[in-house]
């Protein structure tokens, strides 16, 4: 840096009316975290050649590191012709500012104000799936389900083939216990577009749907069919514990012991299975065995 600075100073002596040396010196100061001298040098370069795009971007970077507000104020102070290259980042910064104001509204407990600010931010960033997710979740919590769904419909009309948009949409539907719709949304993506997060979410949704179907069958008096759904050779511990609980409730302690034993074979320290086994022994009057297991 010292050698670079020396060469820039020499260049400035050779070409005092050019902005390049001042720009280089300003960038060096920025890299070393010296904001005040960097701003002074870059402003000098700007005054020498106001249309120099490299100088404008260097000043923007300086102010952006300080705050979105300073960066926006800098862009707003430029003549219209010079603002054009900053249109996209200016819009992004305005969206970030609105989201920051939405955060403040949330801290105040102003849910309606938060939603209005997020809706404004969405107009600036219509392709942001997580902004749509946040807004839709907030609207649903306020009982505005139609508006919540519409926020995602707008996103999917633009980003329906994007993995992140579909993932965010499925998470939103899942949070509202709309698992079939969530899976259907994920399945709109080709398998090649699925990543680990999408596959994990699909597995959770499929499992939750399976459990809901099993509970519905049992509630309808078709417990045998419900048991058959869950009692697979590779059944998860949670499923086996659920089956053991059902068996205990119908007084079939032998079946309950079988399920508990399958869990304990894989996880010998599983407390819920051990306590459930003891409960079954007590229900059967096998007190000595239960006492020995507790000790």
mmCIF file of C-alpha atoms in Angstrom:
data_model
loop_
_atom_site.group_PDB
_atom_site.id
_atom_site.type_symbol
_atom_site.label_atom_id
_atom_site.label_comp_id
_atom_site.label_asym_id
_atom_site.label_seq_id
_atom_site.Cartn_x
_atom_site.Cartn_y
_atom_site.Cartn_z
ATOM 1 C CA UNK A 1 0.000 0.000 0.000
ATOM 2 C CA UNK A 2 2.805 2.426 0.807
ATOM 3 C CA UNK A 3 4.447 1.914 -2.588
ATOM 4 C CA UNK A 4 1.087 2.225 -4.359
ATOM 5 C CA UNK A 5 0.365 5.475 -2.516
ATOM 6 C CA UNK A 6 3.757 6.876 -3.488
ATOM 7 C CA UNK A 7 3.166 6.058 -7.159
ATOM 8 C CA UNK A 8 -0.322 7.601 -7.077
ATOM 9 C CA UNK A 9 1.164 10.793 -5.607
ATOM 10 C CA UNK A 10 3.740 10.876 -8.402
ATOM 11 C CA UNK A 11 0.977 10.358 -10.971
ATOM 12 C CA UNK A 12 -0.981 13.209 -9.440
ATOM 13 C CA UNK A 13 2.011 15.551 -9.858
ATOM 14 C CA UNK A 14 2.285 14.539 -13.502
ATOM 15 C CA UNK A 15 -1.451 14.908 -14.149
ATOM 16 C CA UNK A 16 -2.962 17.202 -11.496
ATOM 17 C CA UNK A 17 -6.252 17.705 -13.360
ATOM 18 C CA UNK A 18 -7.000 13.978 -13.734
ATOM 19 C CA UNK A 19 -9.114 12.118 -11.151
ATOM 20 C CA UNK A 20 -7.363 8.747 -11.443
ATOM 21 C CA UNK A 21 -4.601 9.327 -8.876
ATOM 22 C CA UNK A 22 -7.043 10.766 -6.324
ATOM 23 C CA UNK A 23 -9.368 7.834 -6.943
ATOM 24 C CA UNK A 24 -6.521 5.376 -6.374
ATOM 25 C CA UNK A 25 -5.468 7.115 -3.163
ATOM 26 C CA UNK A 26 -9.068 7.170 -1.972
ATOM 27 C CA UNK A 27 -9.453 3.452 -2.616
ATOM 28 C CA UNK A 28 -6.272 2.739 -0.675
ATOM 29 C CA UNK A 29 -7.632 4.665 2.301
ATOM 30 C CA UNK A 30 -10.910 2.735 2.039
ATOM 31 C CA UNK A 31 -9.111 -0.585 2.041
ATOM 32 C CA UNK A 32 -7.310 0.440 5.228
ATOM 33 C CA UNK A 33 -10.582 1.502 6.894
ATOM 34 C CA UNK A 34 -9.843 5.234 6.848
ATOM 35 C CA UNK A 35 -13.258 6.578 5.889
ATOM 36 C CA UNK A 36 -12.712 10.319 6.457
ATOM 37 C CA UNK A 37 -9.548 10.769 4.310
ATOM 38 C CA UNK A 38 -11.022 8.392 1.710
ATOM 39 C CA UNK A 39 -14.137 10.560 1.420
ATOM 40 C CA UNK A 40 -12.046 13.719 1.117
ATOM 41 C CA UNK A 41 -9.924 12.267 -1.693
ATOM 42 C CA UNK A 42 -12.879 10.791 -3.564
ATOM 43 C CA UNK A 43 -14.817 14.055 -3.334
ATOM 44 C CA UNK A 44 -11.799 15.853 -4.833
ATOM 45 C CA UNK A 45 -11.751 13.323 -7.674
ATOM 46 C CA UNK A 46 -15.493 13.847 -8.180
ATOM 47 C CA UNK A 47 -15.099 17.625 -8.425
ATOM 48 C CA UNK A 48 -12.393 17.195 -11.067
ATOM 49 C CA UNK A 49 -14.522 14.874 -13.220
ATOM 50 C CA UNK A 50 -18.142 14.570 -12.047
ATOM 51 C CA UNK A 51 -19.058 12.034 -14.752
ATOM 52 C CA UNK A 52 -16.316 9.558 -13.853
ATOM 53 C CA UNK A 53 -18.291 6.391 -13.099
ATOM 54 C CA UNK A 54 -15.472 4.725 -11.141
ATOM 55 C CA UNK A 55 -15.364 7.681 -8.736
ATOM 56 C CA UNK A 56 -19.121 7.647 -8.319
ATOM 57 C CA UNK A 57 -19.135 3.928 -7.470
ATOM 58 C CA UNK A 58 -16.239 4.369 -5.038
ATOM 59 C CA UNK A 59 -18.178 7.108 -3.211
ATOM 60 C CA UNK A 60 -21.291 4.958 -3.225
ATOM 61 C CA UNK A 61 -19.328 2.039 -1.719
ATOM 62 C CA UNK A 62 -17.983 4.370 0.980
ATOM 63 C CA UNK A 63 -21.445 5.611 1.968
ATOM 64 C CA UNK A 64 -23.049 2.172 1.640
ATOM 65 C CA UNK A 65 -20.590 0.832 4.223
ATOM 66 C CA UNK A 66 -21.794 3.520 6.619
ATOM 67 C CA UNK A 67 -25.563 3.093 6.175
ATOM 68 C CA UNK A 68 -28.302 2.621 3.618
ATOM 69 C CA UNK A 69 -29.557 6.115 4.418
ATOM 70 C CA UNK A 70 -26.226 7.770 3.563
ATOM 71 C CA UNK A 71 -25.950 5.798 0.341
ATOM 72 C CA UNK A 72 -29.489 6.786 -0.664
ATOM 73 C CA UNK A 73 -28.828 10.411 0.223
ATOM 74 C CA UNK A 74 -25.684 10.390 -1.928
ATOM 75 C CA UNK A 75 -27.496 8.919 -4.936
ATOM 76 C CA UNK A 76 -30.370 11.347 -4.436
ATOM 77 C CA UNK A 77 -27.944 14.273 -4.492
ATOM 78 C CA UNK A 78 -26.623 13.369 -7.955
ATOM 79 C CA UNK A 79 -27.943 14.900 -11.184
ATOM 80 C CA UNK A 80 -30.501 12.700 -12.945
ATOM 81 C CA UNK A 81 -28.050 11.538 -15.609
ATOM 82 C CA UNK A 82 -25.590 10.333 -12.967
ATOM 83 C CA UNK A 83 -28.281 8.520 -10.953
ATOM 84 C CA UNK A 84 -29.186 6.144 -13.784
ATOM 85 C CA UNK A 85 -26.438 3.526 -13.127
ATOM 86 C CA UNK A 86 -27.565 3.342 -9.484
ATOM 87 C CA UNK A 87 -31.238 2.652 -10.191
ATOM 88 C CA UNK A 88 -31.106 -1.048 -9.268
ATOM 89 C CA UNK A 89 -29.077 -0.647 -6.084
ATOM 90 C CA UNK A 90 -31.114 2.395 -5.098
ATOM 91 C CA UNK A 91 -34.251 0.279 -5.324
ATOM 92 C CA UNK A 92 -32.584 -2.475 -3.300
ATOM 93 C CA UNK A 93 -31.569 -0.001 -0.588
ATOM 94 C CA UNK A 94 -35.073 1.458 -0.442
ATOM 95 C CA UNK A 95 -36.393 -2.074 0.046
ATOM 96 C CA UNK A 96 -33.885 -2.739 2.827
ATOM 97 C CA UNK A 97 -34.903 0.500 4.527
ATOM 98 C CA UNK A 98 -38.571 -0.467 4.354
ATOM 99 C CA UNK A 99 -37.795 -3.871 5.832
ATOM 100 C CA UNK A 100 -35.884 -2.184 8.632
ATOM 101 C CA UNK A 101 -38.915 0.001 9.312
ATOM 102 C CA UNK A 102 -41.064 -3.149 9.262
ATOM 103 C CA UNK A 103 -38.772 -4.680 11.893
ATOM 104 C CA UNK A 104 -39.263 -1.593 14.048
ATOM 105 C CA UNK A 105 -43.044 -1.834 13.603
ATOM 106 C CA UNK A 106 -42.892 -5.492 14.674
ATOM 107 C CA UNK A 107 -40.995 -4.547 17.831
ATOM 108 C CA UNK A 108 -43.705 -1.982 18.607
ATOM 109 C CA UNK A 109 -46.396 -4.622 18.120
ATOM 110 C CA UNK A 110 -47.800 -2.779 15.091
ATOM 111 C CA UNK A 111 -48.618 -5.811 12.921
ATOM 112 C CA UNK A 112 -50.730 -3.880 10.419
ATOM 113 C CA UNK A 113 -48.039 -1.260 9.942
ATOM 114 C CA UNK A 114 -45.467 -4.026 9.545
ATOM 115 C CA UNK A 115 -47.578 -5.632 6.814
ATOM 116 C CA UNK A 116 -47.998 -2.340 4.955
ATOM 117 C CA UNK A 117 -44.243 -1.699 5.003
ATOM 118 C CA UNK A 118 -43.481 -5.236 3.814
ATOM 119 C CA UNK A 119 -46.008 -4.858 0.996
ATOM 120 C CA UNK A 120 -44.198 -1.688 -0.105
ATOM 121 C CA UNK A 121 -40.867 -3.511 0.067
ATOM 122 C CA UNK A 122 -42.305 -6.326 -2.058
ATOM 123 C CA UNK A 123 -43.184 -3.882 -4.810
ATOM 124 C CA UNK A 124 -39.499 -2.981 -4.964
ATOM 125 C CA UNK A 125 -38.327 -6.629 -4.813
ATOM 126 C CA UNK A 126 -41.121 -8.735 -6.359
ATOM 127 C CA UNK A 127 -38.790 -11.714 -6.949
ATOM 128 C CA UNK A 128 -37.591 -12.049 -3.342
ATOM 129 C CA UNK A 129 -39.132 -15.315 -2.033
ATOM 130 C CA UNK A 130 -38.296 -14.690 1.625
ATOM 131 C CA UNK A 131 -39.891 -11.275 1.587
ATOM 132 C CA UNK A 132 -43.033 -12.893 0.165
ATOM 133 C CA UNK A 133 -42.781 -15.597 2.845
ATOM 134 C CA UNK A 134 -42.553 -13.070 5.655
ATOM 135 C CA UNK A 135 -45.416 -10.964 4.334
ATOM 136 C CA UNK A 136 -47.666 -13.959 3.649
ATOM 137 C CA UNK A 137 -47.040 -15.427 7.109
ATOM 138 C CA UNK A 138 -47.861 -12.107 8.746
ATOM 139 C CA UNK A 139 -51.058 -11.666 6.717
ATOM 140 C CA UNK A 140 -52.179 -15.192 7.569
ATOM 141 C CA UNK A 141 -51.592 -14.520 11.277
ATOM 142 C CA UNK A 142 -53.877 -11.494 10.935
ATOM 143 C CA UNK A 143 -56.629 -13.646 9.420
ATOM 144 C CA UNK A 144 -56.048 -12.248 5.917
ATOM 145 C CA UNK A 145 -55.559 -15.641 4.267
ATOM 146 C CA UNK A 146 -56.680 -14.513 0.816
ATOM 147 C CA UNK A 147 -54.153 -11.678 0.745
ATOM 148 C CA UNK A 148 -51.459 -14.046 2.049
ATOM 149 C CA UNK A 149 -52.066 -16.528 -0.765
ATOM 150 C CA UNK A 150 -52.150 -13.673 -3.278
ATOM 151 C CA UNK A 151 -48.678 -12.528 -2.196
ATOM 152 C CA UNK A 152 -47.290 -15.923 -3.162
ATOM 153 C CA UNK A 153 -49.398 -16.166 -6.306
ATOM 154 C CA UNK A 154 -47.736 -12.970 -7.544
ATOM 155 C CA UNK A 155 -44.305 -14.403 -6.768
ATOM 156 C CA UNK A 156 -44.976 -17.755 -8.441
ATOM 157 C CA UNK A 157 -46.344 -16.054 -11.540
ATOM 158 C CA UNK A 158 -42.827 -14.662 -11.977
ATOM 159 C CA UNK A 159 -40.689 -17.315 -10.286
ATOM 160 C CA UNK A 160 -42.702 -20.513 -10.562
ATOM 161 C CA UNK A 161 -39.727 -22.506 -11.848
ATOM 162 C CA UNK A 162 -37.287 -21.206 -9.221
ATOM 163 C CA UNK A 163 -36.333 -23.665 -6.484
ATOM 164 C CA UNK A 164 -36.137 -21.030 -3.731
ATOM 165 C CA UNK A 165 -39.580 -19.670 -4.588
ATOM 166 C CA UNK A 166 -41.149 -23.144 -4.472
ATOM 167 C CA UNK A 167 -39.313 -23.995 -1.244
ATOM 168 C CA UNK A 168 -40.527 -20.780 0.431
ATOM 169 C CA UNK A 169 -44.063 -21.417 -0.825
ATOM 170 C CA UNK A 170 -44.056 -24.986 0.526
ATOM 171 C CA UNK A 171 -42.787 -23.770 3.908
ATOM 172 C CA UNK A 172 -45.591 -21.206 4.013
ATOM 173 C CA UNK A 173 -48.223 -23.823 3.189
ATOM 174 C CA UNK A 174 -46.712 -26.273 5.666
ATOM 175 C CA UNK A 175 -46.899 -23.687 8.466
ATOM 176 C CA UNK A 176 -50.618 -23.434 7.710
ATOM 177 C CA UNK A 177 -50.981 -27.258 7.856
ATOM 178 C CA UNK A 178 -51.671 -27.456 4.122
ATOM 179 C CA UNK A 179 -49.299 -30.341 3.561
ATOM 180 C CA UNK A 180 -50.869 -31.732 0.376
ATOM 181 C CA UNK A 181 -50.667 -28.318 -1.277
ATOM 182 C CA UNK A 182 -47.091 -27.884 -0.050
ATOM 183 C CA UNK A 183 -46.022 -31.192 -1.596
ATOM 184 C CA UNK A 184 -47.840 -30.340 -4.816
ATOM 185 C CA UNK A 185 -45.948 -27.041 -4.990
ATOM 186 C CA UNK A 186 -42.586 -28.780 -4.546
ATOM 187 C CA UNK A 187 -43.504 -31.356 -7.159
ATOM 188 C CA UNK A 188 -43.843 -28.576 -9.727
ATOM 189 C CA UNK A 189 -40.041 -28.544 -9.742
ATOM 190 C CA UNK A 190 -38.141 -31.131 -11.822
ATOM 191 C CA UNK A 191 -36.190 -33.643 -9.663
ATOM 192 C CA UNK A 192 -32.899 -32.165 -10.863
ATOM 193 C CA UNK A 193 -33.830 -28.849 -9.218
ATOM 194 C CA UNK A 194 -34.328 -30.404 -5.771
ATOM 195 C CA UNK A 195 -31.636 -29.683 -3.190
ATOM 196 C CA UNK A 196 -31.091 -31.105 0.298
ATOM 197 C CA UNK A 197 -33.421 -28.551 1.924
ATOM 198 C CA UNK A 198 -36.247 -29.341 -0.497
ATOM 199 C CA UNK A 199 -35.796 -33.093 -0.077
ATOM 200 C CA UNK A 200 -35.809 -32.762 3.729
ATOM 201 C CA UNK A 201 -38.967 -30.660 3.639
ATOM 202 C CA UNK A 202 -40.686 -33.140 1.316
ATOM 203 C CA UNK A 203 -39.817 -35.982 3.695
ATOM 204 C CA UNK A 204 -41.237 -34.071 6.671
ATOM 205 C CA UNK A 205 -44.423 -33.315 4.760
ATOM 206 C CA UNK A 206 -44.846 -36.917 3.630
ATOM 207 C CA UNK A 207 -44.329 -38.173 7.169
ATOM 208 C CA UNK A 208 -46.787 -35.682 8.620
ATOM 209 C CA UNK A 209 -49.325 -36.657 5.992
ATOM 210 C CA UNK A 210 -48.802 -40.343 6.829
ATOM 211 C CA UNK A 211 -49.329 -39.692 10.541
ATOM 212 C CA UNK A 212 -52.456 -37.653 9.853
ATOM 213 C CA UNK A 213 -53.875 -40.478 7.749
ATOM 214 C CA UNK A 214 -53.077 -43.031 10.459
ATOM 215 C CA UNK A 215 -54.729 -40.906 13.154
ATOM 216 C CA UNK A 216 -57.797 -40.417 10.937
ATOM 217 C CA UNK A 217 -58.120 -44.177 10.376
ATOM 218 C CA UNK A 218 -57.833 -44.846 14.084
ATOM 219 C CA UNK A 219 -60.386 -42.170 14.923
ATOM 220 C CA UNK A 220 -62.746 -43.849 12.439
ATOM 221 C CA UNK A 221 -62.433 -47.166 14.291
ATOM 222 C CA UNK A 222 -60.017 -48.691 11.764
ATOM 223 C CA UNK A 223 -57.071 -49.085 14.092
ATOM 224 C CA UNK A 224 -55.770 -52.189 12.347
ATOM 225 C CA UNK A 225 -55.302 -50.237 9.113
ATOM 226 C CA UNK A 226 -53.670 -47.390 11.033
ATOM 227 C CA UNK A 227 -51.236 -49.832 12.652
ATOM 228 C CA UNK A 228 -50.417 -51.384 9.266
ATOM 229 C CA UNK A 229 -49.513 -47.940 7.905
ATOM 230 C CA UNK A 230 -46.926 -47.289 10.621
ATOM 231 C CA UNK A 231 -45.649 -50.766 11.484
ATOM 232 C CA UNK A 232 -42.896 -51.077 8.894
ATOM 233 C CA UNK A 233 -39.617 -52.987 9.404
ATOM 234 C CA UNK A 234 -37.700 -49.725 9.344
ATOM 235 C CA UNK A 235 -40.286 -47.737 11.329
ATOM 236 C CA UNK A 236 -38.915 -44.709 13.168
ATOM 237 C CA UNK A 237 -38.719 -44.752 16.969
ATOM 238 C CA UNK A 238 -41.510 -42.182 17.186
ATOM 239 C CA UNK A 239 -43.804 -44.443 15.150
ATOM 240 C CA UNK A 240 -43.019 -47.458 17.321
ATOM 241 C CA UNK A 241 -43.672 -45.456 20.485
ATOM 242 C CA UNK A 242 -46.983 -44.286 19.021
ATOM 243 C CA UNK A 243 -47.936 -47.881 18.206
ATOM 244 C CA UNK A 244 -46.953 -48.963 21.733
ATOM 245 C CA UNK A 245 -49.155 -46.241 23.194
ATOM 246 C CA UNK A 246 -52.097 -47.372 21.063
ATOM 247 C CA UNK A 247 -51.512 -50.977 22.184
ATOM 248 C CA UNK A 248 -51.452 -49.928 25.834
ATOM 249 C CA UNK A 249 -54.691 -48.019 25.396
ATOM 250 C CA UNK A 250 -56.438 -51.094 24.020
ATOM 251 C CA UNK A 251 -54.936 -53.279 26.755
ATOM 252 C CA UNK A 252 -52.618 -55.252 24.480
ATOM 253 C CA UNK A 253 -49.518 -55.078 26.658
ATOM 254 C CA UNK A 254 -47.741 -57.892 24.835
ATOM 255 C CA UNK A 255 -47.852 -55.875 21.616
ATOM 256 C CA UNK A 256 -46.728 -52.758 23.497
ATOM 257 C CA UNK A 257 -43.729 -54.641 24.908
ATOM 258 C CA UNK A 258 -42.812 -55.726 21.397
ATOM 259 C CA UNK A 259 -42.785 -52.154 20.131
ATOM 260 C CA UNK A 260 -40.828 -50.897 23.134
ATOM 261 C CA UNK A 261 -38.285 -53.671 22.687
ATOM 262 C CA UNK A 262 -37.740 -52.750 19.049
ATOM 263 C CA UNK A 263 -36.949 -49.199 20.108
ATOM 264 C CA UNK A 264 -34.609 -50.342 22.882
ATOM 265 C CA UNK A 265 -32.713 -52.658 20.573
ATOM 266 C CA UNK A 266 -31.697 -49.613 18.537
ATOM 267 C CA UNK A 267 -31.526 -47.093 21.384
ATOM 268 C CA UNK A 268 -30.941 -48.851 24.723
ATOM 269 C CA UNK A 269 -31.023 -45.580 26.682
ATOM 270 C CA UNK A 270 -34.327 -44.362 25.186
ATOM 271 C CA UNK A 271 -36.107 -43.124 28.322
ATOM 272 C CA UNK A 272 -39.631 -42.991 26.904
ATOM 273 C CA UNK A 273 -39.441 -46.623 25.773
ATOM 274 C CA UNK A 274 -38.082 -47.765 29.147
ATOM 275 C CA UNK A 275 -40.756 -45.901 31.106
ATOM 276 C CA UNK A 276 -43.465 -47.161 28.756
ATOM 277 C CA UNK A 277 -42.270 -50.712 29.252
ATOM 278 C CA UNK A 278 -42.391 -50.255 33.033
ATOM 279 C CA UNK A 279 -45.938 -48.839 32.785
ATOM 280 C CA UNK A 280 -47.026 -51.940 30.866
ATOM 281 C CA UNK A 281 -45.487 -54.253 33.474
ATOM 282 C CA UNK A 282 -47.297 -52.362 36.211
ATOM 283 C CA UNK A 283 -50.587 -52.595 34.299
ATOM 284 C CA UNK A 284 -50.029 -56.352 34.049
ATOM 285 C CA UNK A 285 -49.310 -56.602 37.789
ATOM 286 C CA UNK A 286 -45.638 -57.464 37.236
ATOM 287 C CA UNK A 287 -44.439 -55.201 40.039
ATOM 288 C CA UNK A 288 -41.143 -56.913 40.796
ATOM 289 C CA UNK A 289 -40.048 -56.662 37.181
ATOM 290 C CA UNK A 290 -41.064 -52.998 37.081
ATOM 291 C CA UNK A 291 -39.220 -52.293 40.336
ATOM 292 C CA UNK A 292 -36.075 -54.025 39.100
ATOM 293 C CA UNK A 293 -36.141 -51.968 35.881
ATOM 294 C CA UNK A 294 -36.446 -48.739 37.865
ATOM 295 C CA UNK A 295 -33.471 -49.653 40.045
#
